[in-house]
mmCIF file of C-alpha atoms and ligand atoms in Angstrom:
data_model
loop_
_atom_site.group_PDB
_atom_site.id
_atom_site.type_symbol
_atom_site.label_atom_id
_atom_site.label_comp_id
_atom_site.label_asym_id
_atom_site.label_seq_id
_atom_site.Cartn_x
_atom_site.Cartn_y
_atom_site.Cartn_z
ATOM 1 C CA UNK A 46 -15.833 -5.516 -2.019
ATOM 2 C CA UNK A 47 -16.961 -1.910 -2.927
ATOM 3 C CA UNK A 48 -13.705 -0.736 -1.465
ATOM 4 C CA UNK A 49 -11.910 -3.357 -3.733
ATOM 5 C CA UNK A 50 -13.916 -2.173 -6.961
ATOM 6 C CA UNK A 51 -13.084 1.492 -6.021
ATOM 7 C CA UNK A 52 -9.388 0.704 -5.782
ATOM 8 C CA UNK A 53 -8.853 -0.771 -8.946
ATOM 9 C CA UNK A 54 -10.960 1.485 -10.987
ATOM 10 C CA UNK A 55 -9.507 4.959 -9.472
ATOM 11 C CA UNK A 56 -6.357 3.302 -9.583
ATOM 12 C CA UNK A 57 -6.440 1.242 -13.217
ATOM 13 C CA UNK A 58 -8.935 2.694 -14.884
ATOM 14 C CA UNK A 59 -9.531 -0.644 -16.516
ATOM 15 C CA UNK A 60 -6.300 -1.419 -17.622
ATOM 16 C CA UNK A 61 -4.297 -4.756 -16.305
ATOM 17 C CA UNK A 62 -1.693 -3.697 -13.129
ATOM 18 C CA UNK A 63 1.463 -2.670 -14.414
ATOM 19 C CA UNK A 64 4.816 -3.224 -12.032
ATOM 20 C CA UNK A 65 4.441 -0.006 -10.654
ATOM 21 C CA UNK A 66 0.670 -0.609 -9.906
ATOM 22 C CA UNK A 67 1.617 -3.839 -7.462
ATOM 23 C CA UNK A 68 2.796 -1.832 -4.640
ATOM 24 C CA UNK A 69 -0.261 0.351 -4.656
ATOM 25 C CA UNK A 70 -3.209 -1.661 -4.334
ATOM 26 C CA UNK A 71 -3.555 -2.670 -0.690
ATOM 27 C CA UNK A 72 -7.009 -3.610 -0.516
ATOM 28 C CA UNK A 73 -6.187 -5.960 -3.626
ATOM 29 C CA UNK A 74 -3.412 -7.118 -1.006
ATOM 30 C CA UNK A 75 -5.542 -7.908 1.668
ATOM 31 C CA UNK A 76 -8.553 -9.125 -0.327
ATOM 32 C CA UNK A 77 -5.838 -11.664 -1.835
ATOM 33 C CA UNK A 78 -4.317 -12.724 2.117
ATOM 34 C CA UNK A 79 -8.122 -13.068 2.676
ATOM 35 C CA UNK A 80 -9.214 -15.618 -0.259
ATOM 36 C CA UNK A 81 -5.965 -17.134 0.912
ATOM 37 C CA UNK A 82 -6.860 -17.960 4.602
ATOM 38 C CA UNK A 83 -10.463 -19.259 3.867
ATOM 39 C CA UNK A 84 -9.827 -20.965 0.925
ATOM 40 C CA UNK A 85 -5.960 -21.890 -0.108
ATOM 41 C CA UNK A 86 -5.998 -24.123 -2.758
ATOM 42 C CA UNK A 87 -3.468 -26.492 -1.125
ATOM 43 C CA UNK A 88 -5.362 -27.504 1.621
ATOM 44 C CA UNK A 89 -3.548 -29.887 4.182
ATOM 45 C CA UNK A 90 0.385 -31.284 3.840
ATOM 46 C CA UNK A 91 2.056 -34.682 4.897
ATOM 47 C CA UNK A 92 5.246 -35.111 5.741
ATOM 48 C CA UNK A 93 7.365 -38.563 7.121
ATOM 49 C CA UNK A 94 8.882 -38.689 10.136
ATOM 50 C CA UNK A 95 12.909 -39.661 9.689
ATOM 51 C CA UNK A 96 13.370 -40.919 13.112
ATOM 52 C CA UNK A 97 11.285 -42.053 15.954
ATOM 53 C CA UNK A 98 9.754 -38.755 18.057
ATOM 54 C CA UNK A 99 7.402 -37.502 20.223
ATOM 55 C CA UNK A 100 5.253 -35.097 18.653
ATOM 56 C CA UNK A 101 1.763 -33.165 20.422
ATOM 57 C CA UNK A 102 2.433 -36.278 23.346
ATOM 58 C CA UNK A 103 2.513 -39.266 20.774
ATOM 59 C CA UNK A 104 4.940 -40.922 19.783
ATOM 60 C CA UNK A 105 5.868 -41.511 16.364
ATOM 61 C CA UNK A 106 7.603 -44.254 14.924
ATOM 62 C CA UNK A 107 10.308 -43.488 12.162
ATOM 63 C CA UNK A 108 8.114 -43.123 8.639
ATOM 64 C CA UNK A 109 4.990 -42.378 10.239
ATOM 65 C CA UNK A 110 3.042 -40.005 7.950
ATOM 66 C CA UNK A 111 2.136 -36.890 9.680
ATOM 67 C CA UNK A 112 -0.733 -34.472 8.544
ATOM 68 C CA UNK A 113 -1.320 -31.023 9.210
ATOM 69 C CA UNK A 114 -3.719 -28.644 7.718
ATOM 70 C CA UNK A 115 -3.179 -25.028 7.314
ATOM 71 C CA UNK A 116 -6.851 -25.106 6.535
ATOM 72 C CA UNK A 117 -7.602 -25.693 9.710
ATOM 73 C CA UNK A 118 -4.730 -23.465 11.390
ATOM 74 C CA UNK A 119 -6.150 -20.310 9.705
ATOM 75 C CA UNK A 120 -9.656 -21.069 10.901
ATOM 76 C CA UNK A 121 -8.588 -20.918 14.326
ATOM 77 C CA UNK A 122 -10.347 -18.549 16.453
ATOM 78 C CA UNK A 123 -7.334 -17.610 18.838
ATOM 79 C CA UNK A 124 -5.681 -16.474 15.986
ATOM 80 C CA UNK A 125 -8.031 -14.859 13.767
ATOM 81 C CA UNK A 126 -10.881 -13.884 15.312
ATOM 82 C CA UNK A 127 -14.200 -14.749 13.519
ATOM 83 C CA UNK A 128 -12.384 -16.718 11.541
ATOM 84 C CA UNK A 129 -15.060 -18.084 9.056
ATOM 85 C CA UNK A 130 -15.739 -14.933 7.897
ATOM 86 C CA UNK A 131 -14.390 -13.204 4.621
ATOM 87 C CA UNK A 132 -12.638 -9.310 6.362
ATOM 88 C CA UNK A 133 -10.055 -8.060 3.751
ATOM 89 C CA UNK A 134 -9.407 -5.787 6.990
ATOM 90 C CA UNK A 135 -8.380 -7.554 9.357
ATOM 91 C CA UNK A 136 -5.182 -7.749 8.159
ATOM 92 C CA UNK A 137 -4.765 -3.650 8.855
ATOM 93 C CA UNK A 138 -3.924 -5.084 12.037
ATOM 94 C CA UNK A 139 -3.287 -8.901 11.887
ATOM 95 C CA UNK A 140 0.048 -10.041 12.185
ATOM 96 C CA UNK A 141 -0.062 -13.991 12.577
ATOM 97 C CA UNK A 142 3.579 -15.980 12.333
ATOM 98 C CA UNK A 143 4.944 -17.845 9.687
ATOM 99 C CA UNK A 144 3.289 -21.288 11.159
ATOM 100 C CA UNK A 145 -0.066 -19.314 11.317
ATOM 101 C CA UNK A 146 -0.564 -18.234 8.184
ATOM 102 C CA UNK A 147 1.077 -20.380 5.603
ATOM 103 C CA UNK A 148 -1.122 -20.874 2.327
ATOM 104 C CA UNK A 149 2.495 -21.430 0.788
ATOM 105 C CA UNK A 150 3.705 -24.053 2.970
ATOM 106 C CA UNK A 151 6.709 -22.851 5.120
ATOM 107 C CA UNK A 152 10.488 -24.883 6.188
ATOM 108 C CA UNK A 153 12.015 -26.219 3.649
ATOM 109 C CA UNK A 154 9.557 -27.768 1.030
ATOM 110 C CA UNK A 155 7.852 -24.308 1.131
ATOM 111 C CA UNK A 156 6.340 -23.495 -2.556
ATOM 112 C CA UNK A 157 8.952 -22.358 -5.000
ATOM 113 C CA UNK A 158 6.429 -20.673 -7.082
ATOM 114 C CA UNK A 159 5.547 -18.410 -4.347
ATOM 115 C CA UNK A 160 7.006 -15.042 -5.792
ATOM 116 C CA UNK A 161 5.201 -15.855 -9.595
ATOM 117 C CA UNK A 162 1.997 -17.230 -7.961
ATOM 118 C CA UNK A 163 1.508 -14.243 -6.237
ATOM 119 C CA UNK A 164 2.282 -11.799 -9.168
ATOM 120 C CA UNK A 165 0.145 -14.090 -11.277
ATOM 121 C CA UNK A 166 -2.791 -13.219 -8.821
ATOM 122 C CA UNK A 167 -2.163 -9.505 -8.436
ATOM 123 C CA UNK A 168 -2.295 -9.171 -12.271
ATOM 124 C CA UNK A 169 -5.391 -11.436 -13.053
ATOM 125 C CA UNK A 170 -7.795 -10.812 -10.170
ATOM 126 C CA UNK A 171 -7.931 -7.052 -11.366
ATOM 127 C CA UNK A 172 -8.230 -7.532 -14.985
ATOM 128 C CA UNK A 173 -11.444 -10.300 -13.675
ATOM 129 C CA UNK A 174 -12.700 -7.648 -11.600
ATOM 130 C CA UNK A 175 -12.807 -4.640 -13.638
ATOM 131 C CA UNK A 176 -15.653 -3.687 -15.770
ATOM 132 C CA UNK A 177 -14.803 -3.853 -19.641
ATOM 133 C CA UNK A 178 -14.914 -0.576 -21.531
ATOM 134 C CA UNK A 179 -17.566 -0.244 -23.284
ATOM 135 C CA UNK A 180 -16.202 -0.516 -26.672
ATOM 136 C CA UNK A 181 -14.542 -3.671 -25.525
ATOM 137 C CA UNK A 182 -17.747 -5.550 -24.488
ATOM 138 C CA UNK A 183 -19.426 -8.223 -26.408
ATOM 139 C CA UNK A 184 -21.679 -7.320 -29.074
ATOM 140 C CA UNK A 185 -20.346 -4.062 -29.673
ATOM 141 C CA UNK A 186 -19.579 -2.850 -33.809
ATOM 142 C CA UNK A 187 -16.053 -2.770 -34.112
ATOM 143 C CA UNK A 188 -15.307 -4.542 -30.823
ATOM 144 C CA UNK A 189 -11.148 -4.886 -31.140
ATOM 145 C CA UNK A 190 -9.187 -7.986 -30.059
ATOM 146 C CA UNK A 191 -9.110 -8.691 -26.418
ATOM 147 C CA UNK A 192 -5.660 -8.076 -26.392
ATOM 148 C CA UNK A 193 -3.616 -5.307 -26.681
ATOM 149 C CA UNK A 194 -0.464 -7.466 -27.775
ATOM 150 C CA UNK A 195 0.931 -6.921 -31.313
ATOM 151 C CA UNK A 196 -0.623 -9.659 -33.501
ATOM 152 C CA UNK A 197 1.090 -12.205 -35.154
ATOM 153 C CA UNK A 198 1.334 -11.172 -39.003
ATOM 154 C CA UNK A 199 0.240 -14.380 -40.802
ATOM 155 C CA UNK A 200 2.426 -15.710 -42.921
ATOM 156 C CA UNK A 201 3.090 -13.684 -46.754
ATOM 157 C CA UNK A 202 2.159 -16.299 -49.027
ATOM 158 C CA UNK A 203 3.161 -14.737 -52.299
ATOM 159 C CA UNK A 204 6.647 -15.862 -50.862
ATOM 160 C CA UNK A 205 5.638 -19.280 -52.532
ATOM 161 C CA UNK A 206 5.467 -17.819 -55.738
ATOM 162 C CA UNK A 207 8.764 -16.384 -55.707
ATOM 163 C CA UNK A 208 10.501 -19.561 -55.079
ATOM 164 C CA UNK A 209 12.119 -20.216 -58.807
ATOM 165 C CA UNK A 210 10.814 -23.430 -60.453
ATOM 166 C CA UNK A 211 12.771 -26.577 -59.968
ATOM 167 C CA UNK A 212 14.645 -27.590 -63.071
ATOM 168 C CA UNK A 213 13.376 -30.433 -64.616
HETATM 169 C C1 HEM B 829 -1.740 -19.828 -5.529
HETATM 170 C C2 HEM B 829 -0.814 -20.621 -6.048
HETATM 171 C C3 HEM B 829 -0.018 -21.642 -5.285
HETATM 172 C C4 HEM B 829 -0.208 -22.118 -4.015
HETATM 173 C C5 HEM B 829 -1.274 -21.746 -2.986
HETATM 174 C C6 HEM B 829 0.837 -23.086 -3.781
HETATM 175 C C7 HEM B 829 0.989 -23.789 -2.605
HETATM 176 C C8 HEM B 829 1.956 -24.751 -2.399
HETATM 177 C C9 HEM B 829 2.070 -25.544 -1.216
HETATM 178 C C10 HEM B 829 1.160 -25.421 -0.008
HETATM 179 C C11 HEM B 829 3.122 -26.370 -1.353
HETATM 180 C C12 HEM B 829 3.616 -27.420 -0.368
HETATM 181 C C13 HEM B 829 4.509 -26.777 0.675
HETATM 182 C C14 HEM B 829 4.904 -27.781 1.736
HETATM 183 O O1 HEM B 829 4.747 -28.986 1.596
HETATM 184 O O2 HEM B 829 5.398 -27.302 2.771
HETATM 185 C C15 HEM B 829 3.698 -26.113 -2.649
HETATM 186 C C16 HEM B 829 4.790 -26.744 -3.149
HETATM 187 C C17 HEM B 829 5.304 -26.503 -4.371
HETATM 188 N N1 HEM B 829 4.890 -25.552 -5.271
HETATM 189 FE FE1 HEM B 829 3.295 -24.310 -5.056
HETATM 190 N N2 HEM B 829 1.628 -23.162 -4.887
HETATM 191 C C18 HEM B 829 1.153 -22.303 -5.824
HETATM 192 C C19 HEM B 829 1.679 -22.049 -7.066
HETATM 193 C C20 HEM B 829 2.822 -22.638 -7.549
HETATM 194 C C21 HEM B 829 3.419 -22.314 -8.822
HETATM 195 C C22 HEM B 829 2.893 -21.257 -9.788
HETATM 196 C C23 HEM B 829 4.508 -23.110 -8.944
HETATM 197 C C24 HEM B 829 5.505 -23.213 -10.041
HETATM 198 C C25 HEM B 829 5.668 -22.306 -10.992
HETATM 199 C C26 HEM B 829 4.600 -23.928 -7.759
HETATM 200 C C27 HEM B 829 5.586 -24.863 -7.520
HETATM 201 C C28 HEM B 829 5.671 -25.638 -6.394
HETATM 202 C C29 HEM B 829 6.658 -26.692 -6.197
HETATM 203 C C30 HEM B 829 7.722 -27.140 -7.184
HETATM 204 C C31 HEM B 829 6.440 -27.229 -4.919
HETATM 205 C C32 HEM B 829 7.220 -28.352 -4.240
HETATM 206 C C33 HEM B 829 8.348 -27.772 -3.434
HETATM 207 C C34 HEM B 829 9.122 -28.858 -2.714
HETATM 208 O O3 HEM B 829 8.557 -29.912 -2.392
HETATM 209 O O4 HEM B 829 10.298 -28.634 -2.404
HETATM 210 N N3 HEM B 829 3.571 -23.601 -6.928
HETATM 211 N N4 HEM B 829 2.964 -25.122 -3.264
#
């Protein structure tokens, strides 16, 4: 994870990933794949069978529920070798197929929120990861908002007093 830390602070210098940033962090990339294969947060799918079939030698009877976990697929020695162990690296060289490594689902019903989950991630983990600056960490005199956003300007009350008086 040193790697990772060096990354993102030579690269960001603290500051949240901008666009440009996204295609330049590939140990951020592969530490992400990585947390992916051990742990993706969808862990197993079902799906019903239309028709009767034969499927792994059984046979299925039309709306049989099926389940299949990619948990278990990216665990599998024969396709990632030590597999219960967290190695950012080995996808320098990994290249497993779309029905080996699928945290996203794959075929049709694959995720639709694939493109902004994975932006989502990219932005967040390195903002998590980074130290604060120091005139950003809790405690400190002065210590601005955690944001860098414009803030909302609350609203001018004296308007109220401007309004004319209603005619009685
Ligand atoms: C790390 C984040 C996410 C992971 C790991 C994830 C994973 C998955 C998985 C495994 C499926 C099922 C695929 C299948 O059955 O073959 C799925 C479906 C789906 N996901 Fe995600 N997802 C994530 C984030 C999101 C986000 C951010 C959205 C929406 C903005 C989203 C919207 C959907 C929808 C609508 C489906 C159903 C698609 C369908 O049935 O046709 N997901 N997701």
């Amino acid at each position: 994870m040193s790697e990772l830390h060096d990354e993102l602070n030579g690269r960001l210098h603290g500051a949240a990933p901008a666009l440009e940033h996204l295609e330049r962090l590939p140990v951020l990339e592969r530490v992400i794949r990585e947390g992916l294969r051990l742990f993706p947060p969808v862990s197993y799918y079902t799906r019903a069978t239309a028709e009767p079939m034969e499927l792994g030698g059984r046979r299925l009877r039309k709306g049989c529920t099926v389940v299949f976990s990619h948990y278990i697929t990216h665990r599998m020695p024969d396709i990632f070798p030590n597999p219960e162990r967290f190695q950012p690296e080995r996808w320098l060289t990994a290249a497993p197929t779309p029905y080996e490594y699928l945290p996203f689902g794959i075929g049709p019903r694959m995720c639709i929120g694939i493109t902004y989950a994975t932006v989502v991630i990219r932005v967040v983990l390195p903002m998590l990861l980074q130290p604060l600056p120091p005139d950003r960490r809790a405690g400190d005199p002065g210590r601005p908002a955690r944001h860098d956003h414009p803030q909302p300007t609350p609203p001018d009350c004296r308007c109220a007093s401007t309004v004319p008086a209603a005619r009685t």
